[in-house]
Coordinates of C-alpha atoms and ligand atoms in Angstrom, one line a residue:
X225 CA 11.9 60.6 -14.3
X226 CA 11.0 63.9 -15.7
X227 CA 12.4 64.7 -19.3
X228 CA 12.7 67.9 -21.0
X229 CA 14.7 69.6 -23.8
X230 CA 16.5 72.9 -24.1
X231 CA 17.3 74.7 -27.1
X232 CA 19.9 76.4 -25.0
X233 CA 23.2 75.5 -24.3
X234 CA 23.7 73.9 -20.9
X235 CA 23.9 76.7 -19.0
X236 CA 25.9 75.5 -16.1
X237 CA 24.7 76.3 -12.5
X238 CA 20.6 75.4 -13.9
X239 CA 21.5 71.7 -13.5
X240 CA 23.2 69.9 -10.2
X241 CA 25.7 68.5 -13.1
X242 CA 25.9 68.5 -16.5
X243 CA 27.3 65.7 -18.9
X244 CA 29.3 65.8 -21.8
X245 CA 30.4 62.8 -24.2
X246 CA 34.2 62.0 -24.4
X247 CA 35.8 60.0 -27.3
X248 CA 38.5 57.2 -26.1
X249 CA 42.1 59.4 -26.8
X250 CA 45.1 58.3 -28.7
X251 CA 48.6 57.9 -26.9
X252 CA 49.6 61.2 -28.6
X253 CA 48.9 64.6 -27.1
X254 CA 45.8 66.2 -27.7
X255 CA 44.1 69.9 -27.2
X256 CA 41.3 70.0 -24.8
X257 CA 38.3 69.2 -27.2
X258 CA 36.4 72.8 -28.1
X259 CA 33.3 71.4 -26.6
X260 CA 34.4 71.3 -23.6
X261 CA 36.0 75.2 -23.4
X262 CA 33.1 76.4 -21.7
X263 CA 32.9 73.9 -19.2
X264 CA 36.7 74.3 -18.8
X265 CA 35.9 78.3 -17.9
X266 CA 32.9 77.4 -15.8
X267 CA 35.1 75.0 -13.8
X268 CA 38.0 77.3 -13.3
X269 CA 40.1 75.3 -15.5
X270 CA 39.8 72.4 -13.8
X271 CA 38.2 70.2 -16.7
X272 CA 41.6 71.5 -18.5
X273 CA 43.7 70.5 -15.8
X274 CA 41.9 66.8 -15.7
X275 CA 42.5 66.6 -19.2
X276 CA 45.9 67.6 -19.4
X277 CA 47.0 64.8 -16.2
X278 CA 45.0 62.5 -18.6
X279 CA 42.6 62.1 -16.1
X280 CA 40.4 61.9 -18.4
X281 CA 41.0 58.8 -20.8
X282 CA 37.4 58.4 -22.9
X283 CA 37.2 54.9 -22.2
X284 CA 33.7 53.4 -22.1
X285 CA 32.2 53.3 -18.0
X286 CA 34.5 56.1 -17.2
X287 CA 33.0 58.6 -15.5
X288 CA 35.2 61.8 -14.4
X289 CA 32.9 64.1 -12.2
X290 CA 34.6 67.7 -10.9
X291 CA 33.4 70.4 -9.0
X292 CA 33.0 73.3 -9.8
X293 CA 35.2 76.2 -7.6
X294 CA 32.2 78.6 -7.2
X295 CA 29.8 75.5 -5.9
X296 CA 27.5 75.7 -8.6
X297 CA 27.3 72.0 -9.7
X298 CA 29.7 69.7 -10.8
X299 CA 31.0 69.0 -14.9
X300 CA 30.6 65.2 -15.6
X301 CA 32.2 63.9 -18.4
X302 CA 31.4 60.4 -20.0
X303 CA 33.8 58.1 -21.9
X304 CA 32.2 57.0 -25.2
X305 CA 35.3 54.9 -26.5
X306 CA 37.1 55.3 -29.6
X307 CA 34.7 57.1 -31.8
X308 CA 35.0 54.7 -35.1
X309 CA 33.4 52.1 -32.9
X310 CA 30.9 54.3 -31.9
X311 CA 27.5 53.5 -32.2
X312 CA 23.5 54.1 -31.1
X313 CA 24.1 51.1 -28.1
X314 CA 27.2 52.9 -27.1
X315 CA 25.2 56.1 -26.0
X316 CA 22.6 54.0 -24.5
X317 CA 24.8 52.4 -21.8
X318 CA 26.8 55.9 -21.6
X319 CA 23.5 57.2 -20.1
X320 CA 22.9 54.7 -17.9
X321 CA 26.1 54.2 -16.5
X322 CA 25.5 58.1 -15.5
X323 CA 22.6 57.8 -14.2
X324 CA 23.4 55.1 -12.0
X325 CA 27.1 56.4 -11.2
X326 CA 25.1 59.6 -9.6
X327 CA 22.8 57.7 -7.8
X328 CA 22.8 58.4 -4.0
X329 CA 25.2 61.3 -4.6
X330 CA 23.1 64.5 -4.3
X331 CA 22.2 65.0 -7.8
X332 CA 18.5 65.6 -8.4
X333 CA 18.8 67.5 -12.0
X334 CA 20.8 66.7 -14.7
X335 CA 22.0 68.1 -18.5
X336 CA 23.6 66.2 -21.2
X337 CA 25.4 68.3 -23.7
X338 CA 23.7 66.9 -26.2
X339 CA 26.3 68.0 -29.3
X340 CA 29.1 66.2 -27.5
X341 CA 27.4 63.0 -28.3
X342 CA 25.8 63.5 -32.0
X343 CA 28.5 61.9 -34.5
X344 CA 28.6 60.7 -38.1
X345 CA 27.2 57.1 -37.0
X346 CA 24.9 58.9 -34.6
X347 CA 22.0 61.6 -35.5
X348 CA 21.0 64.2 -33.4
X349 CA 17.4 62.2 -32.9
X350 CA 18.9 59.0 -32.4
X351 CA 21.5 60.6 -30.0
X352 CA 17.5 62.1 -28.1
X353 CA 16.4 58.6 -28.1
X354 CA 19.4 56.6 -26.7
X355 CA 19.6 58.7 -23.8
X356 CA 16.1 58.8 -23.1
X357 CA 16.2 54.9 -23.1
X358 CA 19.7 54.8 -21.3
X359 CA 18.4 57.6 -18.8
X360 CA 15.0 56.1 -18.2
X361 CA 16.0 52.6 -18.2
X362 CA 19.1 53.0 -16.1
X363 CA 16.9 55.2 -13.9
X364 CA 14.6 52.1 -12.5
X365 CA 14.4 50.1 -9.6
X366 CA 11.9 47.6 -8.4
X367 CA 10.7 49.6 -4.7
X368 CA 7.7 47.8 -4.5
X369 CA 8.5 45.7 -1.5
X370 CA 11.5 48.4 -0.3
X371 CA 11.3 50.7 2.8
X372 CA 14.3 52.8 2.1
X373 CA 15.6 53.7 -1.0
X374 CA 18.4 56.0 -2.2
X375 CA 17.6 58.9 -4.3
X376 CA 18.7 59.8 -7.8
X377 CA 18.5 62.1 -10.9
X378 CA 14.5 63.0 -11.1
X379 CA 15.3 65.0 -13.7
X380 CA 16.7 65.1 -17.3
X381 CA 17.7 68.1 -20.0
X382 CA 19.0 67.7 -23.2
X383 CA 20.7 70.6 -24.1
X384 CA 20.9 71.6 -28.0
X385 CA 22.9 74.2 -28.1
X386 CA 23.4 76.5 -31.9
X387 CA 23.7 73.8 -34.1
X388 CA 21.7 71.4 -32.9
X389 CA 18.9 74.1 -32.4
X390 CA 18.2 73.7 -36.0
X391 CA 16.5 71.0 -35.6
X392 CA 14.5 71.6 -32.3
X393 CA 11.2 70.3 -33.7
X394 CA 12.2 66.9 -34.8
X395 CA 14.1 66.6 -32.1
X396 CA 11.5 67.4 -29.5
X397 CA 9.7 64.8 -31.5
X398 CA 11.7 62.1 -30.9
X399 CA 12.0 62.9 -26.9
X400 CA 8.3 62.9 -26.3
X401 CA 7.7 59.9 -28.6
X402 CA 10.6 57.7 -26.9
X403 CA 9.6 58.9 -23.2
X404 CA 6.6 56.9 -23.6
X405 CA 8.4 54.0 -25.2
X406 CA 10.6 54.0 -22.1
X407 CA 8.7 54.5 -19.6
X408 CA 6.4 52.4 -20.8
X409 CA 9.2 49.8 -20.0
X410 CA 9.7 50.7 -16.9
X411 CA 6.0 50.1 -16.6
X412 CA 6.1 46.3 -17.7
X413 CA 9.5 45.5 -15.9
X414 CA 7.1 46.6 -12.4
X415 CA 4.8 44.1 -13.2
X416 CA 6.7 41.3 -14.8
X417 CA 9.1 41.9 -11.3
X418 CA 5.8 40.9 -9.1
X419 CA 5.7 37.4 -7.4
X420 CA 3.7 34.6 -8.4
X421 CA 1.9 35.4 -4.8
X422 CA 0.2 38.5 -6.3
X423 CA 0.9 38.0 -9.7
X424 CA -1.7 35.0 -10.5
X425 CA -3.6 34.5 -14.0
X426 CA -6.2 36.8 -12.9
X427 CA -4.3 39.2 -11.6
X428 CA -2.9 39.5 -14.9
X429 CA -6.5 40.2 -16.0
X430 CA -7.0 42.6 -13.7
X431 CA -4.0 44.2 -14.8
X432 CA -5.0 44.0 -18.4
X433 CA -8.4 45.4 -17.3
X434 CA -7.2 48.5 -15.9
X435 CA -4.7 49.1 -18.9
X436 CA -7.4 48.8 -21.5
X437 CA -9.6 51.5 -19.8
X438 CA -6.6 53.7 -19.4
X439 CA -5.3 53.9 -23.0
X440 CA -8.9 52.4 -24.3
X441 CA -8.6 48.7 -26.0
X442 CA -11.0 46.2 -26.5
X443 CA -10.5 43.2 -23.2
X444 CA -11.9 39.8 -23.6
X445 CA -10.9 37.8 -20.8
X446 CA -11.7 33.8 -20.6
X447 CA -12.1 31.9 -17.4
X448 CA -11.7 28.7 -16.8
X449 CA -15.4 27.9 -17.9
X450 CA -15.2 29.6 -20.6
X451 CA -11.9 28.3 -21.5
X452 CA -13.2 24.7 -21.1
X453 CA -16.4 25.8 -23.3
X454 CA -13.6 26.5 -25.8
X455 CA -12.5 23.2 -25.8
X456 CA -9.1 24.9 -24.6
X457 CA -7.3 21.9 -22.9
X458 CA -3.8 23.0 -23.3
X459 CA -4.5 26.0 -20.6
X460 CA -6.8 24.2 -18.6
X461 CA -4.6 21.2 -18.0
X462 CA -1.4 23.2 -17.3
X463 CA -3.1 25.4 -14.8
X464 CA -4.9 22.5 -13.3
X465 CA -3.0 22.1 -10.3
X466 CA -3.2 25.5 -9.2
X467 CA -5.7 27.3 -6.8
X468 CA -5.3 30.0 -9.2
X469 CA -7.4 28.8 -12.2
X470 CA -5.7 29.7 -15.9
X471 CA -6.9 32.9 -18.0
X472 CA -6.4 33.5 -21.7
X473 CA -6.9 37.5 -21.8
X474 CA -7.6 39.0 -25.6
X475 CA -6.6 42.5 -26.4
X476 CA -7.2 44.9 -29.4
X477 CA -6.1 47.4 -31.0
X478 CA -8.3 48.8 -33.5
X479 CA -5.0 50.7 -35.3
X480 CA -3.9 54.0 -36.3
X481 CA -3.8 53.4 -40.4
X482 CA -7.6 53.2 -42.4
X483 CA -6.5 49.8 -44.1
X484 CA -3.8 48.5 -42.0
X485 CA -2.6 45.2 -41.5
X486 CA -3.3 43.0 -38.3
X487 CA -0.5 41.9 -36.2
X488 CA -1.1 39.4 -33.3
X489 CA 0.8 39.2 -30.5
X490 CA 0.8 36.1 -28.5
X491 CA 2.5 35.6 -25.2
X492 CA 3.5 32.7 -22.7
X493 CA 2.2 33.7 -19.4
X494 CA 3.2 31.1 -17.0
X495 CA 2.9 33.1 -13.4
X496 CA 5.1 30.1 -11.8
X497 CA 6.7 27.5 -13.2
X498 CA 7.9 24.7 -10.4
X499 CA 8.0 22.1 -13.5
X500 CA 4.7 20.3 -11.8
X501 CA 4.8 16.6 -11.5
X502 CA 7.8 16.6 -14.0
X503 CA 9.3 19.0 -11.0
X504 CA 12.6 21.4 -11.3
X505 CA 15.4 20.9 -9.1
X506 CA 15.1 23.9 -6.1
X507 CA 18.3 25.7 -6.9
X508 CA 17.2 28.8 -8.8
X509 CA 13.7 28.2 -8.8
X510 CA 12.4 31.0 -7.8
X511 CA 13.4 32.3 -11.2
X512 CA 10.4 31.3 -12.4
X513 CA 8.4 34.0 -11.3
X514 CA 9.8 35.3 -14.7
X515 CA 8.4 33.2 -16.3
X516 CA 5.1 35.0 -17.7
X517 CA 7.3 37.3 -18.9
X518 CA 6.3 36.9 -23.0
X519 CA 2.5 37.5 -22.1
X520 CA 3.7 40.8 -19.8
X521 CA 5.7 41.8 -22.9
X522 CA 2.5 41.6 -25.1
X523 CA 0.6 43.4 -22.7
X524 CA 3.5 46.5 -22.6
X525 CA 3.4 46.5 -26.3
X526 CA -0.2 46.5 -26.7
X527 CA -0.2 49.6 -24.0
X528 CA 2.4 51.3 -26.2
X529 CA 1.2 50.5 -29.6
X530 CA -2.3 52.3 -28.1
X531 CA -0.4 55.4 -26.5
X532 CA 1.6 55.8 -29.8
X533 CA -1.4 54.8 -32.3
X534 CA 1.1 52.8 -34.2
X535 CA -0.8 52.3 -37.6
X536 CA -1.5 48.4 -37.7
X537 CA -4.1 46.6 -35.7
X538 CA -3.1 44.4 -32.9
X539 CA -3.8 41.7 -31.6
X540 CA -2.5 40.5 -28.0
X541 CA -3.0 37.2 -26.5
X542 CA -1.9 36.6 -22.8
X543 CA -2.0 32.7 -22.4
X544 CA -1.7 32.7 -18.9
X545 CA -1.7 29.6 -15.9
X546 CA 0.1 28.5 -13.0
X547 CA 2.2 25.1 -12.8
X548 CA 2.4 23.3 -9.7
X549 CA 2.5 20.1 -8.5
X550 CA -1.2 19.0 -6.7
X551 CA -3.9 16.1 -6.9
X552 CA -5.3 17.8 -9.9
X553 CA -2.4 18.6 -11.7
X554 CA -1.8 17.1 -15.4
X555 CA 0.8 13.8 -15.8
X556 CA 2.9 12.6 -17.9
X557 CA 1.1 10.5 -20.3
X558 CA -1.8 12.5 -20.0
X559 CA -3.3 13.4 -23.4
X560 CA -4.8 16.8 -23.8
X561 CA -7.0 18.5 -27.0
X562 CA -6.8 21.9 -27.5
X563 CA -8.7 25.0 -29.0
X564 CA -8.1 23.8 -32.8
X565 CA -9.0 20.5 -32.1
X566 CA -5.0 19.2 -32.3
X567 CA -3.9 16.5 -29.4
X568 CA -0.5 16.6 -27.1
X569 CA 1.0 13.5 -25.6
X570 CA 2.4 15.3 -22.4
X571 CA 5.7 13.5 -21.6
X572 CA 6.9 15.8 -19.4
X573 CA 4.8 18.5 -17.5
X574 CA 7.6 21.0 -17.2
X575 CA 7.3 21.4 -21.2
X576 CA 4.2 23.5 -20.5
X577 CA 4.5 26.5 -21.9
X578 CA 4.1 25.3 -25.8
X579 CA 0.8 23.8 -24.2
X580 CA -0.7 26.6 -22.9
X581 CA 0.6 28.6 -26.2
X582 CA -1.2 25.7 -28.6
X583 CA -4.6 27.1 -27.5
X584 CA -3.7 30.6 -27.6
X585 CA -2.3 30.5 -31.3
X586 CA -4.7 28.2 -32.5
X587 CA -7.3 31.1 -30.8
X588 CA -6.0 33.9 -32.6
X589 CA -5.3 32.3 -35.9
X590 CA -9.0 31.0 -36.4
X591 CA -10.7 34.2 -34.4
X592 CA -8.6 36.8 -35.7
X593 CA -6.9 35.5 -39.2
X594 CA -3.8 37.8 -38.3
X595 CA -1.5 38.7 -41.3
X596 CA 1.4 37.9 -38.9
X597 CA 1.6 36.5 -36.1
X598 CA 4.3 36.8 -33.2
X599 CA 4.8 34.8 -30.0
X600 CA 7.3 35.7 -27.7
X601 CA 7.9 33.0 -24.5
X602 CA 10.8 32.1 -21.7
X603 CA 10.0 28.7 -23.2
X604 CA 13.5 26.7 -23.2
X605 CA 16.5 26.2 -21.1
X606 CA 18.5 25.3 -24.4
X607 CA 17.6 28.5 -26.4
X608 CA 19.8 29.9 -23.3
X609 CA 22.2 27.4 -23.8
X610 CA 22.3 28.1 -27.5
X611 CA 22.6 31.6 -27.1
X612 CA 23.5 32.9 -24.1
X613 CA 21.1 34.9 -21.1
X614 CA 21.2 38.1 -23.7
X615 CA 20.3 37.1 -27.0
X616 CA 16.9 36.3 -27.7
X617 CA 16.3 33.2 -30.5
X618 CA 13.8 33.9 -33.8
X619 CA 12.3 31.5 -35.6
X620 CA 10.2 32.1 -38.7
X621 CA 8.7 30.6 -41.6
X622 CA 7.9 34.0 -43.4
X623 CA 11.5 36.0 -44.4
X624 CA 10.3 39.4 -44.6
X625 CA 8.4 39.4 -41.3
X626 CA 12.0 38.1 -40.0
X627 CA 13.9 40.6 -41.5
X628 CA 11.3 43.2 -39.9
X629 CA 12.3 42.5 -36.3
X630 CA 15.8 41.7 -36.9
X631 CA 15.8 45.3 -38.3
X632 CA 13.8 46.7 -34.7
X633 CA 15.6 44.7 -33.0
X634 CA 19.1 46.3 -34.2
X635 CA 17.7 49.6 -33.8
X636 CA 16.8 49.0 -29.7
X637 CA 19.4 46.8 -29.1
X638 CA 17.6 43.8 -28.1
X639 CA 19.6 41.2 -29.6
X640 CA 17.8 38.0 -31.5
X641 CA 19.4 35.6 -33.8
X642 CA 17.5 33.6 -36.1
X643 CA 17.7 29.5 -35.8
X644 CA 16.5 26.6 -38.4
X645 CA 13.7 24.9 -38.4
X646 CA 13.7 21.7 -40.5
X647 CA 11.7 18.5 -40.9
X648 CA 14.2 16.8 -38.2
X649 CA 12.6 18.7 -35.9
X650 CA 8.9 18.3 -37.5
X651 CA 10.1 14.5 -37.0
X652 CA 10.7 14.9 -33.6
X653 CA 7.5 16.3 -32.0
X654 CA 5.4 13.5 -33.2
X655 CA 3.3 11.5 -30.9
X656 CA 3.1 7.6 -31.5
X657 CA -0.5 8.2 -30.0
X658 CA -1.5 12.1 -30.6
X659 CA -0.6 14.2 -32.8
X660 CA 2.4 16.2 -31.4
X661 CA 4.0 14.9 -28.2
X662 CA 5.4 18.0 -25.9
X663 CA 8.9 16.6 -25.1
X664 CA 11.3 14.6 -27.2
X665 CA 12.6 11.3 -27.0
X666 CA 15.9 13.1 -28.1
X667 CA 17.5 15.8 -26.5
X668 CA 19.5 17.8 -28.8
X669 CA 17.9 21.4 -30.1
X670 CA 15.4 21.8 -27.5
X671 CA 15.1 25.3 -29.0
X672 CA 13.9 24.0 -31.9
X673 CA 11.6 21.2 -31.2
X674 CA 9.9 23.6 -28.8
X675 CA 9.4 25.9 -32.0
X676 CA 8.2 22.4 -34.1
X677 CA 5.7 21.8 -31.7
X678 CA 4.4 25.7 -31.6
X679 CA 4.2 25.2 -35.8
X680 CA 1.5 23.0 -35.3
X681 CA -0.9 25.8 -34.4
X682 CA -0.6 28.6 -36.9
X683 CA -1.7 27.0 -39.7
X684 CA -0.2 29.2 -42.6
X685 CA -0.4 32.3 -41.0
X686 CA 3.0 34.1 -41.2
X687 CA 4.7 33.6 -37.8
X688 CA 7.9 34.1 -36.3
X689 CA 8.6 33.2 -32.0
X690 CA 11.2 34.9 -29.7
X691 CA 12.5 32.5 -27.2
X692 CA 13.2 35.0 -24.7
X693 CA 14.1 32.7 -22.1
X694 CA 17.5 34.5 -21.9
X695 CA 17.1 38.0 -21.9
X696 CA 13.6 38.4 -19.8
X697 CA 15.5 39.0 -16.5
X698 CA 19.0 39.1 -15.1
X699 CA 20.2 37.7 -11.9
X700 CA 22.8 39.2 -9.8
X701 CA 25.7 36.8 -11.1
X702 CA 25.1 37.5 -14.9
X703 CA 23.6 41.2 -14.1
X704 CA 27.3 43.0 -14.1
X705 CA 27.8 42.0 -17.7
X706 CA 25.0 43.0 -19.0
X707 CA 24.5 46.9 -20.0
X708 CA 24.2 49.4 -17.7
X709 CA 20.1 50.4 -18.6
X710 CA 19.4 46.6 -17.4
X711 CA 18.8 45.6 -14.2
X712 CA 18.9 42.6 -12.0
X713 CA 15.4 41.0 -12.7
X714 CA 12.7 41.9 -15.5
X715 CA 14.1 43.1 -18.0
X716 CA 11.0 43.7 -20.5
X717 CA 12.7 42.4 -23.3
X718 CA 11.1 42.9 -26.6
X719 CA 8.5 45.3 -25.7
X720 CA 11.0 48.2 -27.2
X721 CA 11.3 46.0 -30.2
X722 CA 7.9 45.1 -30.7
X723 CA 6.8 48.6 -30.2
X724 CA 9.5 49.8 -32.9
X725 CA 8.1 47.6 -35.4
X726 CA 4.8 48.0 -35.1
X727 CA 5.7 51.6 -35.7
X728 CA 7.8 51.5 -39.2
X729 CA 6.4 52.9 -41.8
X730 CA 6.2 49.5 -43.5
X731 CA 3.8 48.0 -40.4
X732 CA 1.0 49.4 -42.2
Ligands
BES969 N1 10.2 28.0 -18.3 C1 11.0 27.0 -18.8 C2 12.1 27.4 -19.6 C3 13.1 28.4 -19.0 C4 14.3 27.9 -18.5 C5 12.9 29.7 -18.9 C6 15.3 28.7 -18.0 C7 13.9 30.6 -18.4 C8 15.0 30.1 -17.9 C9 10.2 25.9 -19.6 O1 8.9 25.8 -19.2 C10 10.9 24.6 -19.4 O2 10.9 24.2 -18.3 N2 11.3 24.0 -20.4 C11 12.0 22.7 -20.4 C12 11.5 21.9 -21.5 C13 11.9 20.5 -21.5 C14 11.2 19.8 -20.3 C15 11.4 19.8 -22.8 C16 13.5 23.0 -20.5 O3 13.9 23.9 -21.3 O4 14.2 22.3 -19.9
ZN970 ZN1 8.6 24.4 -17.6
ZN971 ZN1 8.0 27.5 -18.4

């Protein structure tokens, strides 16, 4: 989607329809807001009219679209809901439910009246940036394996208008800084959407490859000889019974700051997960595809943190295997060693992600000596239990770096709640024969033995993992609940949020 800005006022007839922002209205009667007297005249009064039958309500998802007499495009107006309530998310899923209410219906260019959605709890460039995520984000569609498609908006103008003129430059700033951000969303929800049929572990590193040389990071990618060379027995046993042999793929950053600090970014990047021996049931199995959505997260961020030069240096670890049932698969029982030297008990083969992650944090901690250190993985079925399929689960042993996302994370909507870890669940994870077992004996907090377990590899580095088994992708059932700039399957979750902190001011 193209994206451009216009210091102008929507002049009506450039665009095939342009938007404006409507508050949710009281019961008592109410002028037409000024705002909208121009788009009254260009519409022949008919915007008037629609407002005066109470047509037009304000209510959030409402979308009122009128023609205008002379045929030159139609006057869309946007409920926002009561304005007191109103809020950065609010404009974000405004924008998509636009975008995807036009869809199919003949409009290829479109102009949000920018002023009509700036408001005390919403500045003019956070207004630029919601709709640019809304817009973009509301905007995609996984064609890969379609024939036919229906065609929407290609293109996008925020209007200023006088006031908002002012302020042009920071404002233009903030559109082609979050274009990239978005789109660059849209980038890793096309590749976290492929199959396990073409997305294998070394597809991944192709894929890797080919983004290093385009926005130029260092790759390191270790194959399964290599891996074994490493004494890496977490990934090599995981993606043992697969004919697609694991990869751990390295990425850096060098960073935009002279003495910044390193962040490292580690990511569970499991390209199937049928449970092996320890198998899933069918139903809903195919879900698993999603389930190397952490290390496709990393790999967006890292692409972004390179296109923005976002001041630290980072890190990004893709940990990445296949786990299927075979004669060479790894059992139950089985006990493994990985990169640090540590031992799993595997009790249950479908716990597999915190194995393949054990060699990948214990890689990056002694290689790299990150002053944080974030993991993000679909790892449990009772983080979405816990939480719910939106809400992504935080654990950390270092406050401030906790604070940090919660802070991104409010800013991009991305919702993640912190959990606590306590020696019960230290108790838990401990093998009778190894040092950590994979599975408990127990099954309460499953979140939080999971993140017990990962504890055991970053030494006292400062850490903090997202469960993102929830929010990584929607399916159909769940997908009309969820906001309007999601759609059903990968959602990219936490690449915006990642990308937003590694760009504060206090990432350096
Ligand atoms: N990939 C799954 C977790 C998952 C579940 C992700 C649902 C997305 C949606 C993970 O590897 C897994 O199977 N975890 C088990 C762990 C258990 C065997 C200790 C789980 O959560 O049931
Ligand atoms: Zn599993
Ligand atoms: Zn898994």
């Amino acid at each position: 989607m193209k994206l451009a800005l216009d210091r102008r006022e929507a002049t009506l007839g450039s665009v095939d329809a342009s938007v404006s922002g409507v508050f949710e209205r009281s019961e008592k009667p109410d002028p037409l807001p000024r705002g909208l007297a121009k788009e009254d005249a260009a519409a022949k009064g008919l915007v008037g009219q629609a407002w005066e039958k109470r047509e037009v309500r304000g209510r959030r998802k409402e979308l009122t679209v009128l023609h205008r007499p002379d045929g030159r495009g139609r006057v869309v107006l946007v409920g926002l809901g009561p304005q007191t309530s109103y809020t950065v998310e609010t404009l974000r899923r405004a924008a998509a439910e636009v975008i995807k209410g036009l869809r199919g219906k003949g409009v290829r260019t479109l102009g949000f009246r920018l002023s009509s959605f700036v408001a005390e709890s919403v500045a003019g460039d956070v207004a630029v940036r919601a709709i640019v995520d809304g817009a973009t984000l509301g905007s995609y569609e996984f064609l890969r394996y379609r024939t036919t498609h229906e065609a929407g908006v290609e293109e996008v103008t925020l209007h200023l208008g006088e006031e908002l003129s002012r302020e042009e430059a920071a404002l233009r700033k903030a559109l082609e800084n979050e274009s990239v951000v978005a789109e660059n969303v849209l980038w890793t929800r096309d590749l976290a959407n492929l199959p396990a049929d073409t997305a294998t572990p070394e597809y991944l590193a192709e894929e890797a490859r080919r983004v290093a040389k385009e926005v130029g990071l260092k790759i390191t990618v270790y194959d399964e000889k290599k891996l074994a060379e490493m004494h890496c027995g977490g990934l090599l046993a995981v993606g043992g019974g697969s004919a697609h042999p694991p990869r751990m793929i390295v990425l850096e950053y060098s960073g935009g700051a002279r003495s910044g600090k390193t962040v490292a970014l580690v990511g569970k990047g499991i390209t199937f997960d049928s449970g092996g021996i320890s198998i899933k049931p069918a139903l809903s199995m195919d879900h698993m595809k999603f389930d190397k959505s952490g290390a496709v997260a990393v790999l967006g961020a890292l692409r972004a943190a390179a296109l923005l030069k976002v001041p630290p240096r980072v890190i990004g670890v893709m940990a990445c295997a296949e786990n299927l049932p075979s004669g060479s698969s790894y059992r139950p029982g089985d006990v493994v060693r990985t990169y640090n030297g540590k031992t799993i008990e595997v009790l249950n083969t479908d716990a597999e992600g915190r194995v393949v992650l054990s060699d990948a944090l214990g890689y990056v901690v002694d290689k790299f000596h990150p002053d944080e250190l974030i993991d993000l993985a679909t790892l449990t079925g009772a983080c979405v239990v816990a939480l719910g399929d939106d809400t992504a689960a935080l654990v950390s042993n270092d406050d401030r770096l906790a604070a940090g996302l919660l802070d991104a994370a409010g800013a991009t909507g991305e919702p993640i709640w912190r959990m606590p870890l306590t020696d019960y669940h230290r108790e838990l994870v401990k093998s009778d024969i190894a040092d950590v077992r994979n599975s408990t004996e127990i099954p309460p907090a499953g979140l939080l033995t999971a993140s017990a377990f990962l504890e055991n590899f970053v030494g006292r580095t400062s850490w903090a993992h997202l469960d993102i088994a929830g929010p990584a992708y929607t399916v159909a059932t769940t997908r009309k609940y969820q906001p309007a700039y999601m759609n059903i399957g990968a959602t990219a979750f936490g690449v915006r949020l990642l990308t937003r902190y590694l760009s504060e001011p206090q990432s350096r």
